[in-house]
Coordinates of C-alpha atoms in Angstrom, one line a residue:
I1 CA -62.7 25.8 2.1
A2 CA -59.5 27.4 0.4
T3 CA -57.4 27.3 3.9
I4 CA -58.5 23.7 4.1
G5 CA -57.8 22.2 0.1
A6 CA -54.4 24.5 0.9
V7 CA -53.0 22.5 4.3
A8 CA -54.5 19.3 2.6
T9 CA -52.2 20.3 -0.4
I10 CA -49.2 21.0 1.8
F11 CA -49.7 17.6 3.5
L12 CA -50.0 16.0 0.6
T13 CA -46.8 17.2 -1.0
S14 CA -45.0 16.3 2.3
L15 CA -45.9 12.9 2.5
L16 CA -45.0 12.6 -1.8
F17 CA -41.7 14.0 -0.4
L18 CA -41.4 12.0 3.0
W19 CA -41.9 9.2 0.7
Y20 CA -39.3 10.0 -2.5
D21 CA -36.9 10.7 0.0
M22 CA -37.2 7.1 1.7
F23 CA -37.3 5.7 -1.6
V24 CA -33.9 7.5 -2.8
R25 CA -32.4 6.7 0.7
R26 CA -33.7 3.2 0.6
D27 CA -32.1 2.6 -3.4
I28 CA -29.4 4.8 -2.1
K29 CA -28.3 2.1 0.9
S30 CA -29.4 -0.6 -1.5
K31 CA -26.9 0.0 -4.3
Q32 CA -24.1 0.3 -0.9
K33 CA -24.8 -3.1 0.0
L34 CA -24.8 -4.4 -3.2
L35 CA -21.1 -2.7 -4.1
E36 CA -19.9 -3.7 -0.8
A37 CA -21.1 -7.4 -1.1
K38 CA -19.4 -7.4 -5.3
R39 CA -16.2 -5.9 -3.5
A40 CA -16.1 -8.6 -0.5
F41 CA -16.8 -11.1 -3.5
V42 CA -13.6 -9.9 -5.6
R43 CA -11.9 -9.6 -2.6
F44 CA -12.5 -12.8 -1.6
V45 CA -12.1 -14.5 -4.6
S46 CA -8.9 -13.0 -6.0
H47 CA -7.1 -14.0 -2.4
E48 CA -7.9 -17.7 -2.2
V49 CA -7.5 -18.3 -5.7
R50 CA -4.1 -16.3 -5.7
T51 CA -2.8 -18.1 -2.7
P52 CA -2.8 -21.3 -4.0
L53 CA -1.8 -20.5 -7.2
N54 CA 1.4 -18.4 -6.1
S55 CA 2.5 -21.8 -4.9
V56 CA 2.0 -23.4 -8.2
M57 CA 3.4 -20.8 -9.9
M58 CA 6.5 -20.0 -8.0
G59 CA 7.1 -24.3 -7.6
L60 CA 7.2 -24.0 -11.7
T61 CA 9.5 -21.3 -11.8
F62 CA 12.3 -23.1 -9.5
L63 CA 11.7 -26.6 -11.3
Q64 CA 12.1 -24.6 -14.3
E65 CA 15.2 -23.1 -13.3
E66 CA 16.4 -26.1 -12.0
M67 CA 16.0 -27.6 -15.2
T68 CA 17.6 -25.0 -16.8
K69 CA 20.8 -25.2 -15.1
S70 CA 20.9 -29.5 -14.9
M71 CA 21.2 -28.8 -19.1
G72 CA 24.0 -26.2 -19.0
Y73 CA 22.4 -23.4 -19.6
N74 CA 22.4 -19.9 -17.9
S75 CA 18.7 -19.0 -18.2
V76 CA 15.4 -19.5 -19.2
E77 CA 15.5 -17.8 -22.2
Q78 CA 18.4 -19.5 -23.5
V79 CA 16.7 -22.5 -23.4
D80 CA 13.8 -20.8 -25.2
A81 CA 16.1 -19.4 -28.0
S82 CA 18.0 -23.2 -28.4
E83 CA 14.2 -24.8 -29.4
S84 CA 15.0 -29.0 -29.2
E85 CA 18.8 -29.2 -29.4
L86 CA 21.0 -29.7 -26.6
H87 CA 23.3 -27.6 -25.2
P88 CA 27.2 -28.4 -25.7
L89 CA 27.5 -28.4 -22.1
S90 CA 25.2 -31.0 -21.3
K91 CA 27.5 -33.4 -22.5
N92 CA 29.4 -33.2 -19.2
V93 CA 26.4 -34.7 -16.9
G94 CA 24.2 -37.6 -18.1
T95 CA 23.4 -39.2 -21.2
A96 CA 21.7 -37.0 -24.6
I97 CA 19.0 -39.3 -23.6
D98 CA 18.3 -37.8 -20.0
R99 CA 19.3 -34.4 -21.6
R100 CA 16.3 -34.8 -23.8
D101 CA 14.2 -36.2 -21.2
V102 CA 14.9 -33.1 -19.3
L103 CA 14.2 -30.3 -22.1
N104 CA 10.6 -32.3 -22.9
F105 CA 9.9 -31.9 -19.3
F106 CA 11.0 -28.3 -19.6
R107 CA 8.7 -27.9 -22.3
Q108 CA 5.5 -29.7 -20.5
S109 CA 6.6 -27.3 -17.6
Q110 CA 6.4 -23.8 -19.9
E111 CA 2.6 -25.1 -21.0
I112 CA 1.7 -25.2 -17.5
H113 CA 2.6 -22.4 -16.3
E114 CA 1.3 -20.7 -19.1
N115 CA -2.1 -22.3 -18.9
T116 CA -1.7 -21.2 -14.9
Q117 CA -0.7 -17.8 -16.0
R118 CA -4.4 -17.5 -17.7
A119 CA -6.2 -18.1 -15.0
V120 CA -4.3 -15.3 -12.9
S121 CA -4.8 -13.1 -16.2
V122 CA -8.8 -13.9 -15.9
L123 CA -8.8 -12.5 -12.3
N124 CA -6.6 -9.3 -13.4
D125 CA -9.3 -8.7 -15.8
L126 CA -11.9 -8.9 -13.2
L127 CA -10.2 -6.5 -11.2
T128 CA -8.8 -4.0 -13.8
Y129 CA -12.7 -4.5 -15.1
D130 CA -14.2 -3.3 -11.6
K131 CA -12.0 -0.3 -11.4
V132 CA -12.4 0.9 -14.8
E133 CA -16.0 0.7 -14.0
M134 CA -16.0 2.4 -10.8
G135 CA -13.4 5.0 -11.7
S136 CA -10.8 4.0 -9.1
M137 CA -8.4 3.4 -11.3
Q138 CA -5.0 5.5 -9.9
L139 CA -2.1 5.7 -12.5
E140 CA 1.4 5.5 -11.6
R141 CA 2.5 8.4 -13.9
D142 CA 6.6 8.3 -14.7
V143 CA 8.4 9.7 -17.5
V144 CA 8.6 6.7 -20.1
S145 CA 10.6 6.3 -24.0
I146 CA 7.2 5.0 -25.7
S147 CA 8.9 2.6 -28.3
P148 CA 11.4 1.1 -26.3
L149 CA 8.0 0.1 -24.4
I150 CA 6.4 -0.8 -27.4
E151 CA 9.3 -3.0 -29.0
K152 CA 10.2 -4.8 -25.8
T153 CA 6.5 -5.5 -25.0
A154 CA 6.1 -7.0 -28.6
K155 CA 9.5 -9.3 -28.8
E156 CA 7.5 -11.5 -25.7
F157 CA 5.2 -12.5 -28.1
T158 CA 7.7 -13.7 -31.2
A159 CA 7.1 -17.1 -30.0
A160 CA 3.8 -17.2 -29.6
A161 CA 3.6 -16.3 -32.9
A162 CA 6.2 -18.4 -34.6
Q163 CA 4.1 -21.0 -33.0
K164 CA 1.6 -20.3 -35.2
K165 CA 4.2 -19.3 -38.6
I166 CA 3.0 -15.9 -38.4
N167 CA 4.9 -13.5 -39.9
F168 CA 5.3 -11.1 -37.2
K169 CA 7.1 -7.5 -38.2
F170 CA 7.6 -4.1 -36.4
D171 CA 8.1 -1.2 -38.3
F172 CA 9.6 1.8 -36.7
S173 CA 10.6 3.3 -39.9
R174 CA 7.2 5.4 -39.9
L175 CA 7.7 7.2 -37.1
E176 CA 11.6 7.9 -38.2
S177 CA 10.8 9.5 -41.4
D178 CA 8.3 11.7 -39.8
L179 CA 10.2 13.2 -37.4
E180 CA 12.2 13.7 -39.6
K181 CA 10.0 15.8 -41.7
L182 CA 9.3 17.6 -39.3
G183 CA 12.7 18.2 -38.1
S184 CA 13.3 20.2 -41.6
K185 CA 10.7 22.6 -40.8
Q186 CA 12.2 26.0 -39.6
S187 CA 9.3 28.0 -40.4
G188 CA 5.2 28.0 -40.8
H189 CA 3.1 27.3 -37.6
V190 CA 4.6 24.3 -35.9
S191 CA 6.8 25.0 -33.5
P192 CA 10.2 23.8 -33.2
I193 CA 9.7 22.5 -29.2
L194 CA 6.2 20.8 -29.6
Y195 CA 7.4 17.4 -31.4
P196 CA 10.0 15.3 -30.4
A197 CA 13.5 15.3 -32.2
T198 CA 14.5 11.5 -32.0
V199 CA 12.7 7.7 -31.7
D200 CA 13.7 8.2 -28.3
A201 CA 12.7 11.5 -27.4
C202 CA 9.1 10.1 -27.7
Q203 CA 8.6 10.4 -24.5
S204 CA 4.8 10.1 -22.4
L205 CA 3.9 10.6 -18.6
C206 CA 2.2 7.4 -18.2
D207 CA 2.1 4.2 -16.8
D208 CA 4.6 1.8 -18.2
V209 CA 2.8 -1.1 -16.6
R210 CA -0.7 -0.2 -18.0
I211 CA 0.2 0.9 -21.4
A212 CA 2.0 -2.4 -21.4
Q213 CA -0.6 -4.4 -20.5
V214 CA -2.9 -2.1 -23.5
V215 CA -0.5 -3.7 -25.9
R216 CA -0.4 -6.8 -25.0
N217 CA -3.9 -7.3 -24.8
L218 CA -3.5 -5.9 -29.1
I219 CA -1.1 -8.5 -29.6
S220 CA -2.4 -11.4 -28.2
N221 CA -6.0 -10.7 -30.0
A222 CA -4.3 -10.3 -33.4
I223 CA -2.3 -14.0 -32.9
K224 CA -5.5 -15.4 -31.4
F225 CA -7.4 -14.3 -34.7
T226 CA -4.8 -14.4 -37.1
R227 CA -4.5 -18.4 -38.7
E228 CA -1.5 -19.9 -39.1
G229 CA 1.2 -18.3 -41.7
G230 CA -1.1 -15.2 -41.7
D231 CA 0.9 -11.8 -41.4
I232 CA 0.6 -9.2 -38.2
T233 CA 2.5 -6.0 -38.7
L234 CA 2.9 -3.6 -35.6
S235 CA 3.8 0.2 -36.8
V236 CA 4.7 3.1 -35.3
S237 CA 4.1 6.5 -36.0
Y238 CA 4.0 10.8 -34.8
V239 CA 0.6 12.3 -34.7
M240 CA 0.9 16.4 -35.0
P241 CA -0.3 18.2 -31.7
D242 CA -4.0 19.7 -32.6
T243 CA -3.7 23.3 -32.6
S244 CA -6.4 24.4 -33.3
E245 CA -7.6 22.9 -29.7
K246 CA -8.4 25.5 -26.6
N247 CA -6.0 24.8 -24.2
G248 CA -4.6 22.3 -25.7
L249 CA -0.4 23.0 -25.4
Y250 CA -1.0 24.8 -22.1
E251 CA 1.6 23.4 -19.8
K252 CA 0.1 20.3 -17.2
R253 CA 1.1 19.4 -13.8
F254 CA 1.3 15.9 -13.5
T255 CA 2.1 13.8 -10.1
L256 CA 4.4 10.8 -10.6
K257 CA 4.5 7.7 -8.8
R258 CA 6.9 8.6 -6.3
G259 CA 5.2 12.1 -5.5
E260 CA 7.5 14.1 -7.5
E261 CA 5.8 17.1 -9.1
I262 CA 6.2 17.8 -13.2
S263 CA 5.0 20.2 -15.4
A264 CA 5.0 19.3 -19.4
S265 CA 3.1 20.4 -22.3
P266 CA 1.6 18.7 -25.1
C267 CA 4.0 18.2 -28.1
G268 CA 1.7 15.5 -30.2
A269 CA 1.2 11.9 -29.9
L270 CA 2.4 7.9 -30.8
R271 CA -0.2 6.2 -32.8
L272 CA 0.8 2.1 -32.6
D273 CA -1.1 0.4 -35.4
V274 CA -1.9 -3.5 -34.8
S275 CA -2.7 -5.1 -38.4
D276 CA -3.5 -8.3 -38.7
S277 CA -4.7 -11.1 -42.2
G278 CA -7.3 -12.3 -39.4
V279 CA -11.0 -13.2 -39.4
G280 CA -11.9 -9.2 -39.8
M281 CA -15.0 -7.5 -38.5
T282 CA -17.9 -5.9 -39.8
N283 CA -19.1 -2.6 -39.6
E284 CA -21.6 -4.0 -36.9
Q285 CA -19.1 -5.7 -34.9
L286 CA -17.1 -2.4 -34.8
A287 CA -19.8 -0.7 -33.0
V288 CA -19.8 -3.0 -30.2
V289 CA -15.6 -4.7 -29.7
F290 CA -15.2 -2.6 -27.1
G291 CA -17.9 -3.4 -25.0
D292 CA -17.8 -4.8 -21.7
G293 CA -17.9 -8.7 -22.3
V294 CA -18.3 -8.6 -26.0
Q295 CA -17.5 -11.8 -27.5
F296 CA -17.4 -12.5 -31.2
N297 CA -17.9 -16.5 -32.2
A298 CA -16.1 -17.4 -29.0
N299 CA -16.3 -21.2 -29.0
D300 CA -15.0 -21.2 -33.2
L301 CA -12.3 -18.5 -32.6
Q302 CA -11.6 -18.3 -29.3
K303 CA -11.8 -22.3 -27.7
G304 CA -13.8 -20.9 -25.0
N305 CA -11.5 -18.6 -24.3
G306 CA -11.0 -15.3 -22.6
T307 CA -13.4 -13.0 -20.8
G308 CA -14.7 -10.9 -23.2
L309 CA -13.2 -7.9 -20.7
G310 CA -9.7 -7.5 -22.4
L311 CA -10.5 -4.3 -24.9
H312 CA -13.3 -3.2 -22.4
I313 CA -10.4 -2.7 -20.0
A314 CA -7.7 -1.6 -22.8
K315 CA -10.2 1.9 -23.7
G316 CA -10.9 2.9 -20.7
I317 CA -6.9 2.8 -19.8
M318 CA -6.0 4.0 -22.7
E319 CA -9.0 7.3 -22.1
L320 CA -7.6 7.6 -18.7
H321 CA -4.7 8.7 -20.0
G322 CA -6.2 10.6 -22.4
G323 CA -5.5 8.9 -25.0
K324 CA -7.4 6.6 -27.6
L325 CA -7.9 3.2 -28.7
T326 CA -9.9 2.5 -32.3
A327 CA -10.4 -0.6 -34.8
S328 CA -11.1 -1.2 -38.1
S329 CA -11.7 -3.0 -40.8
E330 CA -12.7 -3.6 -44.1
G331 CA -15.0 -6.7 -43.6
L332 CA -15.2 -10.4 -42.7
G333 CA -11.6 -12.0 -44.0
T334 CA -9.6 -8.7 -44.3
G335 CA -7.9 -8.4 -41.1
T336 CA -8.4 -5.6 -38.7
T337 CA -6.1 -2.7 -37.9
F338 CA -6.3 -1.3 -33.8
S339 CA -4.9 1.9 -33.0
M340 CA -3.7 2.9 -29.7
V341 CA -2.8 6.8 -29.8
T342 CA -0.8 7.9 -26.6
P343 CA 0.2 11.6 -25.9
L344 CA 3.3 12.8 -25.5
Y345 CA 4.6 15.3 -23.4
Y346 CA 7.8 18.0 -23.6
L347 CA 9.2 18.2 -20.6
P348 CA 12.2 21.1 -20.3
N349 CA 14.6 19.4 -17.9
T350 CA 15.4 16.3 -20.3
G351 CA 15.8 17.7 -23.3
N352 CA 13.4 15.6 -25.1
T353 CA 12.3 17.7 -27.8
G354 CA 13.5 20.4 -30.8
I355 CA 16.1 19.3 -33.7
K356 CA 19.1 18.0 -32.3
E357 CA 19.9 14.8 -32.7
D358 CA 22.2 14.6 -29.8
S359 CA 19.4 15.8 -27.0
P360 CA 20.5 14.1 -23.8
Q361 CA 17.9 11.2 -22.6
P362 CA 16.8 10.4 -19.1
S363 CA 18.3 7.4 -17.1
T364 CA 17.4 5.4 -14.4
S365 CA 20.7 5.6 -13.0
E366 CA 23.4 8.3 -13.0
N367 CA 25.8 5.4 -12.4
P368 CA 25.3 1.9 -14.4
E369 CA 26.5 0.5 -11.3
D370 CA 23.5 1.5 -9.1
L371 CA 21.3 -1.0 -11.0
E372 CA 23.3 -4.0 -9.8
T373 CA 21.5 -4.9 -6.4
G374 CA 24.0 -7.9 -5.4
P375 CA 23.6 -10.6 -3.0
L376 CA 20.8 -8.7 -0.4
R377 CA 19.1 -9.9 3.1
V378 CA 15.7 -10.7 2.6
L379 CA 13.1 -11.6 5.1
V380 CA 10.3 -13.7 3.8
V381 CA 7.4 -13.2 5.9
D382 CA 4.1 -15.5 4.9
D383 CA 1.8 -17.7 7.3
A384 CA 2.0 -20.5 4.2
P385 CA 5.1 -22.8 4.8
M386 CA 4.8 -24.2 1.0
N387 CA 5.0 -20.1 0.2
R388 CA 7.7 -19.4 2.4
K389 CA 9.9 -22.4 1.2
L390 CA 9.5 -21.7 -2.2
L391 CA 9.6 -18.0 -2.4
S392 CA 13.2 -18.5 0.1
R393 CA 14.2 -20.9 -2.7
L394 CA 13.6 -19.1 -6.1
L395 CA 15.6 -16.1 -3.8
K396 CA 18.7 -18.1 -2.4
N397 CA 18.7 -19.8 -6.6
H398 CA 19.4 -15.9 -7.2
D399 CA 22.1 -15.8 -4.5
H400 CA 20.5 -13.8 -1.8
I401 CA 20.3 -14.5 1.6
C402 CA 17.0 -15.9 3.3
E403 CA 15.6 -15.9 6.9
E404 CA 12.0 -16.7 7.3
A405 CA 9.5 -15.9 9.2
D406 CA 5.4 -17.0 10.1
D407 CA 4.1 -14.5 10.7
G408 CA 3.9 -10.2 11.3
D409 CA 4.6 -10.8 14.8
V410 CA 7.5 -12.4 14.6
A411 CA 8.6 -10.7 11.4
V412 CA 8.8 -7.6 13.7
D413 CA 11.1 -9.1 16.4
M414 CA 13.6 -10.6 13.7
V415 CA 13.8 -6.8 12.7
Q416 CA 14.4 -5.7 15.8
A417 CA 16.7 -7.7 16.5
S418 CA 18.7 -7.5 13.1
M419 CA 18.5 -3.5 13.4
E420 CA 20.0 -3.8 17.3
E421 CA 22.7 -6.0 16.1
G422 CA 23.4 -4.2 13.0
T423 CA 22.7 -6.4 10.5
P424 CA 19.7 -5.0 9.5
F425 CA 17.7 -7.0 6.3
D426 CA 18.0 -5.2 3.5
T427 CA 14.2 -6.2 2.3
V428 CA 11.0 -7.4 4.0
L429 CA 8.2 -9.6 1.7
L430 CA 5.7 -9.2 3.9
D431 CA 2.5 -11.2 3.3
N432 CA -1.2 -9.5 3.6
E433 CA -3.8 -11.7 5.7
M434 CA -1.7 -13.6 8.8
P435 CA -3.4 -15.1 12.2
R436 CA -1.9 -12.8 14.3
L437 CA -0.2 -10.0 12.6
S438 CA -1.3 -8.4 9.6
G439 CA 1.3 -7.6 6.8
P440 CA -0.1 -3.6 7.3
L441 CA -0.1 -3.8 10.6
A442 CA 3.6 -5.6 10.8
A443 CA 4.8 -2.9 8.3
K444 CA 3.5 0.4 10.8
Q445 CA 5.1 -1.6 13.6
M446 CA 8.6 -1.6 11.8
R447 CA 8.1 2.0 10.7
E448 CA 7.1 3.2 14.2
M449 CA 10.1 1.3 16.0
G450 CA 12.6 3.4 13.2
S451 CA 13.3 0.5 10.6
D452 CA 13.9 2.1 6.9
V453 CA 13.7 -1.7 5.7
F454 CA 12.7 -1.5 2.0
I455 CA 9.0 -3.6 2.5
V456 CA 7.1 -5.1 -0.3
G457 CA 3.6 -6.2 0.4
V458 CA 3.1 -9.5 -1.4
T459 CA -0.9 -10.2 -1.1
G460 CA -4.1 -11.8 -2.9
N461 CA -6.2 -8.9 -1.8
L462 CA -5.4 -5.9 -4.8
L463 CA -8.7 -3.7 -4.5
P464 CA -7.7 0.0 -4.6
D465 CA -8.1 0.1 -0.8
D466 CA -6.2 -3.0 -0.1
V467 CA -3.3 -1.7 -1.6
Q468 CA -3.2 1.9 -0.2
S469 CA -4.2 0.9 3.4
F470 CA -0.6 -1.5 3.1
K471 CA 1.5 1.7 1.5
K472 CA -0.2 4.1 3.9
C473 CA 0.6 1.9 7.0
G474 CA 4.3 1.7 5.2
A475 CA 5.1 -0.7 2.5
N476 CA 7.3 1.2 -0.1
A477 CA 5.3 -1.1 -2.8
V478 CA 2.8 -4.1 -3.5
L479 CA 3.5 -6.9 -5.6
P480 CA 0.5 -9.4 -6.5
K481 CA 0.6 -12.8 -6.0
P482 CA 1.3 -14.8 -7.5
F483 CA 4.7 -13.9 -7.3
K484 CA 7.0 -12.5 -9.8
L485 CA 10.9 -12.6 -9.0
A486 CA 11.7 -10.1 -11.9
A487 CA 8.7 -7.6 -10.4
L488 CA 11.3 -7.4 -7.1
E489 CA 13.8 -7.2 -8.8
Q490 CA 12.8 -3.9 -10.9
L491 CA 11.0 -2.6 -8.1
W492 CA 14.8 -3.2 -6.9
I493 CA 16.5 -1.1 -9.3
E494 CA 13.9 1.3 -9.5
Y495 CA 14.0 2.4 -5.7
G496 CA 17.6 1.8 -6.2
V497 CA 17.8 -1.3 -3.2
S498 CA 21.3 -2.2 -2.5
S499 CA 22.8 -4.5 0.7
D500 CA 23.8 -2.6 3.9
H501 CA 27.3 -3.4 3.0
Q502 CA 26.8 -2.2 -0.8
R503 CA 25.1 1.1 0.9
H504 CA 28.1 1.2 3.5
D505 CA 30.7 0.9 0.6
R506 CA 28.9 3.9 -1.4
T507 CA 28.9 6.6 1.8
V508 CA 32.9 6.1 2.1
A509 CA 34.0 6.4 -1.1
T510 CA 31.3 9.6 -1.7
V511 CA 32.5 10.6 1.5
H512 CA 36.9 10.5 0.3
S513 CA 35.6 11.9 -3.2
D514 CA 34.2 14.8 -1.4

């Protein structure tokens, strides 16, 4: 009987184990299928919405540039700064009434552009949210001076704040004061190499695009929730390193976005406080404000805009950097302060710490002339005729020489022909999904035949796997649709892209100098 009981127990236990194993496997498969379906949906929506928006936004950008020229200005920024006054040169072309009409059309096109950008922002939030939730977000770290980045990003909102008659102030005096006090300390527990000497020396090893994204979110929220005539203040201060934290100040290893390995020691942090005189928050609201999809009285306060994902994403970005994002308020009607803390690092090779005021600062280029790309020969590859046409016209508007290809296989032939003729392209802009040969496969073939042309993927497919696939096939960088010329120009500067004849001239000059 005992033997029968033991056998029966083993048999039942085995059945239970098999049943449990089958259940777990089914659950895992179900989750994997759900994840795959979710990613396929996000990829589909991203591509199918971004592609038409790409044409709309490029068309509006081109239209604004043409209207800017017709009004006698050199840049869109000059038109923005002019408010409603006409440029003196506008008298040379048409009547004053004509120019005012153009200015009105320009303002209306800007409003359409802004509303289109909101749709893009929603898509970006969805993609970033997916990355944060899946833990797949990868930071493209670089050596970044935080204060100038914050100031530059904040200035983007000057016009929006002025529209609501908001008193928008930047205050860097506290940071300067904090560093001066630290500089006067010659003894005690604070080591001179643990803190920056100047404001410009407050450097971090961070993803500047993501940090700017967080700053934009905080400022846009402050403007959104501050009533007309209110106040918004951006104040920056220095946070001392926590010397009590075990191993907190030890040297750490980082991989920069171009693959370079760098060692750095933490030397405190920089804190940005975005304070507004807006609606404020209760303790209950503060407890959940960073949750995903959280919106307070969205219809009245936000007029139905926003996804409620911005702060949740921003907090995830800061935590990924080893920083913090917090909120404080004394209650409804008292305003709110959001505090962003970004870690700073001691970088021995840049001389960014110590108490000397003349510490050398990092530069993006040893020679300022290297920042001038000059007219470039660009191959625009896209199976959508409107996208090709608009992108080419935008580039030609900025004095670049453009040729077009409607598919990847045509682009490969054109790149090969340009190499054989001794007039290679300086840049190839590749769409991702094309009927005969996709962008990634076209990039791969270009590399296999020995081309070192600067390849930029321009795509609506922005999931991490898609971007990495493009880069593994040979693309130097990937830009999202809708396309922004400023982003491409920044890449040219970062990678030192110049025209073929400029590279030849510099090589000759180098040989002669040797």
